[in-house]
Amino acid sequence: MDTIFVVNAGSSSVKFQIFSIEGEGRLRRQIKGQMDGIGRRPRLRASGVEGEPLADRAYPIESVSDVPAAMSVVGGWLRNEIRVSPIAVGHRVVHGGPDFSEPVLIDHGVVARLERFVALAPLHQPHNLAPIRSLLANFPKLPQVACFDTAFHRTHDAVSDYYAIPYQLYAEGVRRYGFHGLSYEYVAKTLAHIAPEIAKGLVIVAHLGSGASMCALKGGRSVESTMGFTALDGLPMGTRPGQLDPGVVLYLISELKMSASDVQKFLYGDCGLKGLSGVSNDMRELEASEDKRAKLAVEYFVHRICLNAGMLAAALQGLDAFVFTAGIGENSTGIRARVADQLGWLGVTLDPTANSRHARLISGSDSLVPVYVIPTDEELMIAQHTLALLMGAPTSSARQERVP
Ligand code: AMP
């Protein structure tokens, strides 16, 4: 059985999936797993097609001290115990910088170019590149494909890509990139199957998970996103604040004497729903809580989604559909109902029964704008891109630099 290995490596975990290649290039998920607690309390967990457990075992810290070591343990487990030898590996890579507008077959030259973007995503890019480098060293003939969170947004007009700061910074790469692109690409493709006419129009997608952003799609292409230079911007998230006056950061530095690394830890780990509520970063706990600040955090989350929906509707100059996706968007009846209520001015109504059943179409029959719930699948997107490149589809083309 030919398979594709999909890898999503972070600082302390490596998530992976195995897809089998079936007839006519169809892909079927066979294994889902992750190595958690790298360098702390390493643990490998994996399950099969029906969710049946395949592995749940702890490892000594010394044997899984970093991401390459985790890759080697996972690879050994797949080869020796599960008897799977993938024919290619697809990686999630957070930053393709200004250059990459499509997935790309990896070689040493590509790795060198991607290393230049470490400064643009210091918390993610090095961990994404670590398994690529170790596989390139140990299995130089194994095809590897990089799939970028930024690539889907490279279709933005220049005016959406700039900050009002001196052009030199833009030239250095300080731009509004946008993230969650693999999720938006999957949703756009799925919408084109379930509602082809609507997918040709003006659509807002709300990716509401522990990371959260929204994207404006025109004819299935991204024209605006709420995220910018980093994945800190836009909507409030589990532990990130979303849009923030840069003056707040100046205050943290000048008045609270925080260092750059303190500010980084604070903005990525202590803000958002967690910081505002003081209760939790998990929407399930916040929705269940009677705590006043938990209620405020939920209200703030909904408020910012609806403000950003207005902004994106303006960017699109209209709205033909609204889509919810990711952990909160796919599962929280309450958040969807509150967002829809506040989007009533756009002609949105919900069907409460469809909403509580998590149906695919949850808008009321009188709604001027259909509202969908489309569960995202970034890993399948990566596997599809990897297979397409293996089968000789065009590889990444370097995008022309834009001039102001
Ligand atoms: P994701 O990052 O897409 O995996 O989403 C994870 C987040 O989804 C969690 O942190 C929860 O806050 C949220 N979530 C998952 N299930 C539910 C649910 N039933 N109701 C509300 N929020 C949920």
CSV table of C-alpha atoms and ligand atoms in Angstrom, one decimal:
chain,number,residue,atom,x,y,z
A,1,MET,CA,0.0,0.0,0.0
A,2,ASP,CA,1.5,3.4,-1.0
A,3,THR,CA,1.1,6.0,1.7
A,4,ILE,CA,1.8,9.6,2.4
A,5,PHE,CA,3.2,10.8,5.8
A,6,VAL,CA,1.9,14.2,6.9
A,7,VAL,CA,3.9,16.0,9.6
A,8,ASN,CA,3.0,19.1,11.6
A,9,ALA,CA,5.9,19.8,14.0
A,10,GLY,CA,5.7,22.3,16.8
A,11,SER,CA,8.1,23.1,19.7
A,12,SER,CA,7.1,20.3,21.9
A,13,SER,CA,5.0,18.0,19.8
A,14,VAL,CA,5.0,16.3,16.4
A,15,LYS,CA,1.5,15.6,15.0
A,16,PHE,CA,1.4,13.1,12.1
A,17,GLN,CA,-1.1,11.3,9.9
A,18,ILE,CA,-0.7,8.5,7.4
A,19,PHE,CA,-2.9,8.5,4.2
A,20,SER,CA,-3.1,5.6,1.8
A,21,ILE,CA,-3.3,6.4,-1.9
A,22,GLU,CA,-6.3,4.7,-3.3
A,23,GLY,CA,-7.6,4.4,-6.9
A,24,GLU,CA,-7.7,7.6,-9.0
A,25,GLY,CA,-5.5,9.5,-6.6
A,26,ARG,CA,-8.0,9.4,-3.7
A,27,LEU,CA,-6.6,9.6,-0.2
A,28,ARG,CA,-7.8,7.7,2.8
A,29,ARG,CA,-6.7,8.5,6.4
A,30,GLN,CA,-5.2,5.4,8.0
A,31,ILE,CA,-3.4,6.6,11.1
A,32,LYS,CA,-3.5,9.7,13.2
A,33,GLY,CA,-1.0,10.3,16.0
A,34,GLN,CA,1.3,12.6,17.9
A,35,MET,CA,4.4,12.6,20.0
A,36,ASP,CA,3.8,15.0,22.8
A,37,GLY,CA,6.0,16.3,25.6
A,38,ILE,CA,9.3,16.3,23.6
A,39,GLY,CA,12.2,17.0,26.0
A,40,ARG,CA,9.8,16.9,29.0
A,41,ARG,CA,7.6,13.8,29.2
A,42,PRO,CA,7.6,12.2,25.7
A,43,ARG,CA,4.6,10.2,24.9
A,44,LEU,CA,3.5,8.6,21.6
A,45,ARG,CA,-0.2,8.2,20.9
A,46,ALA,CA,-1.7,7.0,17.7
A,47,SER,CA,-5.0,5.6,16.5
A,48,GLY,CA,-6.3,3.9,13.4
A,49,VAL,CA,-9.1,4.4,10.8
A,50,GLU,CA,-11.9,3.8,13.3
A,51,GLY,CA,-10.2,5.6,16.1
A,52,GLU,CA,-8.9,2.2,17.6
A,53,PRO,CA,-5.7,2.8,19.7
A,54,LEU,CA,-2.5,1.7,18.0
A,55,ALA,CA,0.0,3.1,20.5
A,56,ASP,CA,0.1,4.9,23.8
A,57,ARG,CA,3.6,4.7,25.3
A,58,ALA,CA,6.0,6.9,27.3
A,59,TYR,CA,9.6,7.4,26.4
A,60,PRO,CA,12.6,8.5,28.6
A,61,ILE,CA,13.5,12.2,28.1
A,62,GLU,CA,17.0,11.3,26.8
A,63,SER,CA,15.6,9.3,23.9
A,64,VAL,CA,13.2,12.0,22.7
A,65,SER,CA,15.0,15.2,23.6
A,66,ASP,CA,14.1,17.2,20.4
A,67,VAL,CA,12.0,17.2,17.2
A,68,PRO,CA,14.5,15.2,15.1
A,69,ALA,CA,14.7,12.5,17.8
A,70,ALA,CA,10.8,12.4,17.9
A,71,MET,CA,10.8,12.0,14.1
A,72,SER,CA,13.2,9.2,14.3
A,73,VAL,CA,11.1,7.4,17.0
A,74,VAL,CA,7.9,7.9,15.1
A,75,GLY,CA,9.5,6.8,11.8
A,76,GLY,CA,10.9,3.7,13.5
A,77,TRP,CA,7.5,2.8,15.0
A,78,LEU,CA,5.8,3.2,11.6
A,79,ARG,CA,8.4,1.2,9.7
A,80,ASN,CA,9.1,-1.6,12.2
A,81,GLU,CA,5.8,-2.1,14.0
A,82,ILE,CA,3.1,-0.8,11.7
A,83,ARG,CA,5.0,-1.8,8.5
A,84,VAL,CA,4.3,1.5,6.8
A,85,SER,CA,7.0,3.0,4.5
A,86,PRO,CA,5.6,6.2,3.1
A,87,ILE,CA,6.5,7.2,-0.5
A,88,ALA,CA,6.5,10.9,0.4
A,89,VAL,CA,6.2,13.3,3.3
A,90,GLY,CA,4.1,16.5,3.4
A,91,HIS,CA,5.0,19.1,6.0
A,92,ARG,CA,3.0,22.0,7.4
A,93,VAL,CA,5.4,25.0,7.3
A,94,VAL,CA,4.0,28.1,8.8
A,95,HIS,CA,5.8,30.7,6.7
A,96,GLY,CA,6.4,30.7,2.9
A,97,GLY,CA,7.4,34.4,3.1
A,98,PRO,CA,6.9,36.5,0.1
A,99,ASP,CA,8.3,33.8,-2.2
A,100,PHE,CA,6.1,30.8,-2.0
A,101,SER,CA,2.5,31.0,-3.3
A,102,GLU,CA,2.2,27.2,-3.6
A,103,PRO,CA,3.5,24.0,-2.0
A,104,VAL,CA,7.0,23.1,-3.1
A,105,LEU,CA,9.1,20.0,-3.5
A,106,ILE,CA,11.9,20.4,-1.0
A,107,ASP,CA,15.6,20.3,-1.7
A,108,HIS,CA,18.6,21.9,0.1
A,109,GLY,CA,18.0,25.2,-1.8
A,110,VAL,CA,14.4,25.4,-0.7
A,111,VAL,CA,15.4,24.7,2.9
A,112,ALA,CA,18.0,27.5,2.7
A,113,ARG,CA,15.2,29.9,1.4
A,114,LEU,CA,12.8,28.8,4.2
A,115,GLU,CA,15.5,29.4,6.8
A,116,ARG,CA,15.4,33.1,5.8
A,117,PHE,CA,11.9,33.2,7.2
A,118,VAL,CA,12.8,32.0,10.7
A,119,ALA,CA,12.9,35.7,11.7
A,120,LEU,CA,9.3,36.1,10.5
A,121,ALA,CA,8.0,33.2,12.6
A,122,PRO,CA,10.6,32.4,15.3
A,123,LEU,CA,8.3,30.3,17.4
A,124,HIS,CA,7.2,28.0,14.6
A,125,GLN,CA,9.4,28.0,11.5
A,126,PRO,CA,12.5,26.4,13.2
A,127,HIS,CA,10.4,23.5,14.5
A,128,ASN,CA,8.7,23.1,11.1
A,129,LEU,CA,12.1,22.9,9.4
A,130,ALA,CA,13.8,20.5,11.9
A,131,PRO,CA,12.1,17.3,10.7
A,132,ILE,CA,12.6,18.4,7.1
A,133,ARG,CA,16.4,18.7,7.7
A,134,SER,CA,16.7,15.4,9.5
A,135,LEU,CA,14.7,13.5,6.8
A,136,LEU,CA,16.7,15.2,4.1
A,137,ALA,CA,19.9,14.0,5.8
A,138,ASN,CA,18.7,10.4,6.6
A,139,PHE,CA,16.5,9.7,3.6
A,140,PRO,CA,17.8,12.0,0.8
A,141,LYS,CA,15.7,10.2,-1.9
A,142,LEU,CA,12.4,10.5,0.0
A,143,PRO,CA,10.3,13.2,-1.7
A,144,GLN,CA,9.3,15.9,0.8
A,145,VAL,CA,6.8,18.7,0.2
A,146,ALA,CA,6.4,21.9,2.2
A,147,CYS,CA,2.8,23.3,2.4
A,148,PHE,CA,2.5,26.9,3.8
A,149,ASP,CA,0.0,28.5,6.0
A,150,THR,CA,0.7,31.8,4.2
A,151,ALA,CA,0.6,30.6,0.6
A,152,PHE,CA,-3.2,30.8,0.1
A,153,HIS,CA,-3.2,34.5,0.9
A,154,ARG,CA,-0.5,35.4,-1.7
A,155,THR,CA,-3.5,36.3,-4.0
A,156,HIS,CA,-4.1,39.5,-2.0
A,157,ASP,CA,-3.9,42.8,-3.8
A,158,ALA,CA,-0.9,44.9,-2.8
A,159,VAL,CA,-3.1,47.3,-0.8
A,160,SER,CA,-4.0,44.4,1.5
A,161,ASP,CA,-0.4,43.4,2.0
A,162,TYR,CA,1.1,46.7,3.3
A,163,TYR,CA,1.4,48.4,6.6
A,164,ALA,CA,1.7,52.2,6.7
A,165,ILE,CA,5.3,52.1,7.6
A,166,PRO,CA,8.4,52.9,5.5
A,167,TYR,CA,8.6,50.8,2.3
A,168,GLN,CA,12.1,49.4,3.3
A,169,LEU,CA,10.4,47.3,6.0
A,170,TYR,CA,8.0,45.9,3.4
A,171,ALA,CA,10.9,45.0,1.2
A,172,GLU,CA,12.5,43.2,4.2
A,173,GLY,CA,9.3,41.1,4.6
A,174,VAL,CA,7.3,43.1,7.1
A,175,ARG,CA,3.9,42.5,5.4
A,176,ARG,CA,0.4,41.3,6.1
A,177,TYR,CA,0.8,37.6,5.2
A,178,GLY,CA,-2.3,36.0,6.7
A,179,PHE,CA,-2.3,32.4,8.1
A,180,HIS,CA,-4.5,29.3,8.4
A,181,GLY,CA,-4.3,29.2,4.6
A,182,LEU,CA,-4.5,25.4,4.4
A,183,SER,CA,-7.7,25.5,6.3
A,184,TYR,CA,-9.2,28.2,4.1
A,185,GLU,CA,-8.1,26.3,1.0
A,186,TYR,CA,-9.8,23.1,2.2
A,187,VAL,CA,-13.0,25.0,3.1
A,188,ALA,CA,-13.0,26.8,-0.3
A,189,LYS,CA,-12.6,23.5,-2.1
A,190,THR,CA,-15.3,21.8,0.0
A,191,LEU,CA,-17.7,24.7,-0.5
A,192,ALA,CA,-17.2,24.5,-4.3
A,193,HIS,CA,-18.4,20.9,-4.1
A,194,ILE,CA,-21.4,21.5,-1.8
A,195,ALA,CA,-22.6,24.8,-3.2
A,196,PRO,CA,-20.7,25.5,-6.5
A,197,GLU,CA,-22.6,28.7,-7.4
A,198,ILE,CA,-22.2,30.3,-3.9
A,199,ALA,CA,-18.5,29.3,-3.9
A,200,LYS,CA,-18.0,31.5,-7.0
A,201,GLY,CA,-19.2,34.5,-5.0
A,202,LEU,CA,-18.3,36.5,-1.9
A,203,VAL,CA,-17.7,34.4,1.2
A,204,ILE,CA,-16.4,35.0,4.7
A,205,VAL,CA,-14.8,32.0,6.5
A,206,ALA,CA,-14.3,32.1,10.3
A,207,HIS,CA,-11.6,29.7,11.4
A,208,LEU,CA,-12.4,29.7,15.2
A,209,GLY,CA,-10.0,27.3,17.0
A,210,SER,CA,-7.4,27.8,19.7
A,211,GLY,CA,-5.9,30.0,17.0
A,212,ALA,CA,-8.5,32.1,15.2
A,213,SER,CA,-8.8,34.2,12.1
A,214,MET,CA,-11.2,35.1,9.3
A,215,CYS,CA,-10.7,35.2,5.6
A,216,ALA,CA,-12.6,36.9,2.8
A,217,LEU,CA,-12.9,34.8,-0.3
A,218,LYS,CA,-13.8,36.0,-3.8
A,219,GLY,CA,-14.4,33.2,-6.2
A,220,GLY,CA,-12.6,30.8,-3.9
A,221,ARG,CA,-9.4,33.1,-3.7
A,222,SER,CA,-8.3,34.9,-0.6
A,223,VAL,CA,-8.7,38.7,-0.9
A,224,GLU,CA,-8.3,39.7,2.8
A,225,SER,CA,-7.5,38.1,6.2
A,226,THR,CA,-7.7,39.3,9.8
A,227,MET,CA,-4.2,38.0,10.4
A,228,GLY,CA,-1.1,40.0,9.4
A,229,PHE,CA,2.6,39.8,9.8
A,230,THR,CA,2.3,37.2,12.6
A,231,ALA,CA,-0.4,34.9,13.9
A,232,LEU,CA,-1.0,37.4,16.7
A,233,ASP,CA,-3.2,39.8,14.8
A,234,GLY,CA,-6.9,39.9,14.3
A,235,LEU,CA,-9.4,38.0,16.4
A,236,PRO,CA,-8.7,37.2,20.1
A,237,MET,CA,-7.6,33.6,20.5
A,238,GLY,CA,-7.1,31.0,23.3
A,239,THR,CA,-3.9,32.7,24.6
A,240,ARG,CA,-3.2,35.5,22.0
A,241,PRO,CA,-4.8,38.9,22.2
A,242,GLY,CA,-5.6,39.5,18.5
A,243,GLN,CA,-5.6,43.1,17.3
A,244,LEU,CA,-3.8,45.3,19.8
A,245,ASP,CA,-2.8,49.0,19.7
A,246,PRO,CA,1.1,48.9,19.4
A,247,GLY,CA,1.0,51.5,22.2
A,248,VAL,CA,0.1,48.7,24.5
A,249,VAL,CA,3.4,46.9,23.6
A,250,LEU,CA,5.3,50.2,24.2
A,251,TYR,CA,3.7,50.4,27.6
A,252,LEU,CA,4.7,46.9,28.5
A,253,ILE,CA,8.3,47.8,27.6
A,254,SER,CA,8.7,51.3,28.9
A,255,GLU,CA,6.5,51.2,32.0
A,256,LEU,CA,6.5,47.5,33.0
A,257,LYS,CA,10.1,47.0,31.9
A,258,MET,CA,9.4,43.8,30.0
A,259,SER,CA,12.1,42.5,27.7
A,260,ALA,CA,11.4,41.5,24.1
A,261,SER,CA,11.3,37.8,25.1
A,262,ASP,CA,8.9,38.6,28.1
A,263,VAL,CA,6.6,40.4,25.7
A,264,GLN,CA,6.7,37.5,23.2
A,265,LYS,CA,5.8,35.0,25.9
A,266,PHE,CA,3.1,37.3,27.2
A,267,LEU,CA,1.5,37.9,23.8
A,268,TYR,CA,1.6,34.2,22.8
A,269,GLY,CA,0.8,32.6,26.1
A,270,ASP,CA,-1.0,34.9,28.6
A,271,CYS,CA,-3.5,36.9,26.7
A,272,GLY,CA,-6.7,36.2,24.7
A,273,LEU,CA,-9.5,34.3,26.3
A,274,LYS,CA,-7.2,33.1,29.0
A,275,GLY,CA,-5.9,36.5,29.9
A,276,LEU,CA,-9.2,38.3,29.7
A,277,SER,CA,-11.2,35.7,31.6
A,278,GLY,CA,-8.6,34.6,34.1
A,279,VAL,CA,-10.5,31.3,34.0
A,280,SER,CA,-9.4,29.3,30.9
A,281,ASN,CA,-8.4,29.4,27.3
A,282,ASP,CA,-10.9,26.7,26.4
A,283,MET,CA,-14.2,28.0,25.0
A,284,ARG,CA,-16.0,25.0,26.5
A,285,GLU,CA,-15.1,26.0,30.0
A,286,LEU,CA,-15.9,29.6,29.4
A,287,GLU,CA,-19.3,28.9,28.0
A,288,ALA,CA,-20.1,26.7,31.0
A,289,SER,CA,-18.8,29.2,33.6
A,290,GLU,CA,-20.9,31.6,35.6
A,291,ASP,CA,-17.8,33.8,36.2
A,292,LYS,CA,-18.3,37.4,35.1
A,293,ARG,CA,-15.0,37.7,33.4
A,294,ALA,CA,-15.5,34.4,31.6
A,295,LYS,CA,-18.8,35.8,30.3
A,296,LEU,CA,-17.0,39.0,29.2
A,297,ALA,CA,-14.4,37.0,27.4
A,298,VAL,CA,-17.1,35.1,25.4
A,299,GLU,CA,-18.8,38.4,24.6
A,300,TYR,CA,-15.6,40.0,23.5
A,301,PHE,CA,-14.8,37.0,21.2
A,302,VAL,CA,-18.2,37.3,19.5
A,303,HIS,CA,-18.0,41.1,19.3
A,304,ARG,CA,-14.6,41.0,17.6
A,305,ILE,CA,-15.8,38.3,15.1
A,306,CYS,CA,-18.7,40.5,14.2
A,307,LEU,CA,-16.6,43.7,13.8
A,308,ASN,CA,-14.2,41.8,11.6
A,309,ALA,CA,-17.1,40.3,9.6
A,310,GLY,CA,-18.1,43.9,8.8
A,311,MET,CA,-14.6,44.8,7.7
A,312,LEU,CA,-14.4,41.7,5.5
A,313,ALA,CA,-17.9,42.3,4.0
A,314,ALA,CA,-16.6,45.8,3.1
A,315,ALA,CA,-13.5,44.3,1.5
A,316,LEU,CA,-15.8,42.0,-0.5
A,317,GLN,CA,-18.4,44.7,-1.2
A,318,GLY,CA,-21.1,42.2,-0.4
A,319,LEU,CA,-21.7,38.8,1.1
A,320,ASP,CA,-23.0,35.6,-0.4
A,321,ALA,CA,-22.2,33.1,2.4
A,322,PHE,CA,-20.7,32.8,5.8
A,323,VAL,CA,-18.8,29.7,6.9
A,324,PHE,CA,-17.8,28.5,10.4
A,325,THR,CA,-14.9,26.1,10.8
A,326,ALA,CA,-12.3,24.7,13.4
A,327,GLY,CA,-12.8,23.6,17.0
A,328,ILE,CA,-15.1,26.4,18.2
A,329,GLY,CA,-16.7,27.1,14.8
A,330,GLU,CA,-17.5,23.4,14.2
A,331,ASN,CA,-18.7,22.6,17.8
A,332,SER,CA,-20.1,25.6,19.6
A,333,THR,CA,-23.8,26.0,19.0
A,334,GLY,CA,-23.8,29.0,21.3
A,335,ILE,CA,-21.0,31.0,19.7
A,336,ARG,CA,-22.5,30.4,16.2
A,337,ALA,CA,-25.9,31.5,17.5
A,338,ARG,CA,-24.5,34.7,19.0
A,339,VAL,CA,-22.4,35.6,16.0
A,340,ALA,CA,-25.4,35.0,13.7
A,341,ASP,CA,-27.6,37.2,15.9
A,342,GLN,CA,-25.1,40.1,15.7
A,343,LEU,CA,-24.9,39.6,11.9
A,344,GLY,CA,-28.7,40.1,11.6
A,345,TRP,CA,-28.1,43.5,10.0
A,346,LEU,CA,-26.5,41.6,7.0
A,347,GLY,CA,-29.8,39.5,6.7
A,348,VAL,CA,-28.4,36.5,8.6
A,349,THR,CA,-30.8,34.2,10.4
A,350,LEU,CA,-30.1,30.7,11.9
A,351,ASP,CA,-32.2,27.6,12.0
A,352,PRO,CA,-31.8,26.7,15.7
A,353,THR,CA,-32.5,23.0,15.1
A,354,ALA,CA,-30.0,22.7,12.3
A,355,ASN,CA,-27.5,24.7,14.4
A,356,SER,CA,-27.9,22.4,17.4
A,357,ARG,CA,-27.5,19.3,15.1
A,358,HIS,CA,-24.2,20.9,13.7
A,359,ALA,CA,-25.8,20.5,10.2
A,360,ARG,CA,-23.8,21.6,7.2
A,361,LEU,CA,-26.3,24.4,6.4
A,362,ILE,CA,-27.5,26.1,9.6
A,363,SER,CA,-29.1,29.3,8.3
A,364,GLY,CA,-32.9,29.9,8.4
A,365,SER,CA,-35.0,29.5,5.3
A,366,ASP,CA,-35.5,33.3,5.4
A,367,SER,CA,-31.8,34.1,5.7
A,368,LEU,CA,-30.4,36.4,3.0
A,369,VAL,CA,-27.0,34.8,3.6
A,370,PRO,CA,-26.6,31.0,3.8
A,371,VAL,CA,-24.5,30.0,6.8
A,372,TYR,CA,-22.4,26.8,6.7
A,373,VAL,CA,-20.5,24.6,9.1
A,374,ILE,CA,-17.6,23.0,7.2
A,375,PRO,CA,-15.2,20.9,9.4
A,376,THR,CA,-11.7,21.7,8.3
A,377,ASP,CA,-9.0,19.2,7.3
A,378,GLU,CA,-5.6,20.8,6.9
A,379,GLU,CA,-3.8,17.4,7.0
A,380,LEU,CA,-5.8,16.1,4.0
A,381,MET,CA,-5.0,19.3,2.2
A,382,ILE,CA,-1.3,18.7,2.8
A,383,ALA,CA,-1.6,15.1,1.7
A,384,GLN,CA,-3.4,16.2,-1.5
A,385,HIS,CA,-0.7,18.8,-2.3
A,386,THR,CA,2.0,16.2,-1.7
A,387,LEU,CA,0.4,13.7,-4.0
A,388,ALA,CA,-0.2,16.4,-6.7
A,389,LEU,CA,3.5,17.3,-6.6
A,390,LEU,CA,4.5,13.6,-6.8
A,391,MET,CA,2.3,13.2,-9.8
A,392,GLY,CA,4.0,16.0,-11.5
A,393,ALA,CA,1.7,19.0,-11.0
A,394,PRO,CA,3.5,22.3,-11.3
A,395,THR,CA,5.8,23.1,-8.3
A,396,SER,CA,6.0,26.4,-6.5
A,397,SER,CA,6.8,29.4,-8.6
A,398,ALA,CA,8.6,32.3,-7.0
A,399,ARG,CA,6.3,35.2,-6.9
A,400,GLN,CA,7.3,38.5,-8.3
A,401,GLU,CA,8.2,41.2,-5.7
A,402,ARG,CA,5.5,43.9,-5.8
A,403,VAL,CA,6.6,47.4,-6.3
A,404,PRO,CA,4.7,50.2,-4.5
B,1,AMP,P1,-8.7,23.7,17.3
B,1,AMP,O1,-7.5,24.6,17.5
B,1,AMP,O2,-9.4,23.9,15.9
B,1,AMP,O3,-8.4,22.2,17.5
B,1,AMP,O4,-9.8,24.1,18.4
B,1,AMP,C1,-9.6,23.8,19.7
B,1,AMP,C2,-10.6,24.7,20.5
B,1,AMP,O5,-11.9,24.4,20.2
B,1,AMP,C3,-10.5,24.3,22.0
B,1,AMP,O6,-9.6,25.0,22.7
B,1,AMP,C4,-11.9,24.6,22.5
B,1,AMP,O7,-11.9,26.0,23.0
B,1,AMP,C5,-12.8,24.7,21.3
B,1,AMP,N1,-13.8,23.7,21.3
B,1,AMP,C6,-13.8,22.4,21.0
B,1,AMP,N2,-15.0,21.8,21.2
B,1,AMP,C7,-15.8,22.7,21.6
B,1,AMP,C8,-17.2,22.8,22.0
B,1,AMP,N3,-18.0,21.7,21.9
B,1,AMP,N4,-17.7,24.0,22.4
B,1,AMP,C9,-17.0,25.1,22.4
B,1,AMP,N5,-15.7,25.1,22.1
B,1,AMP,C10,-15.1,24.0,21.7
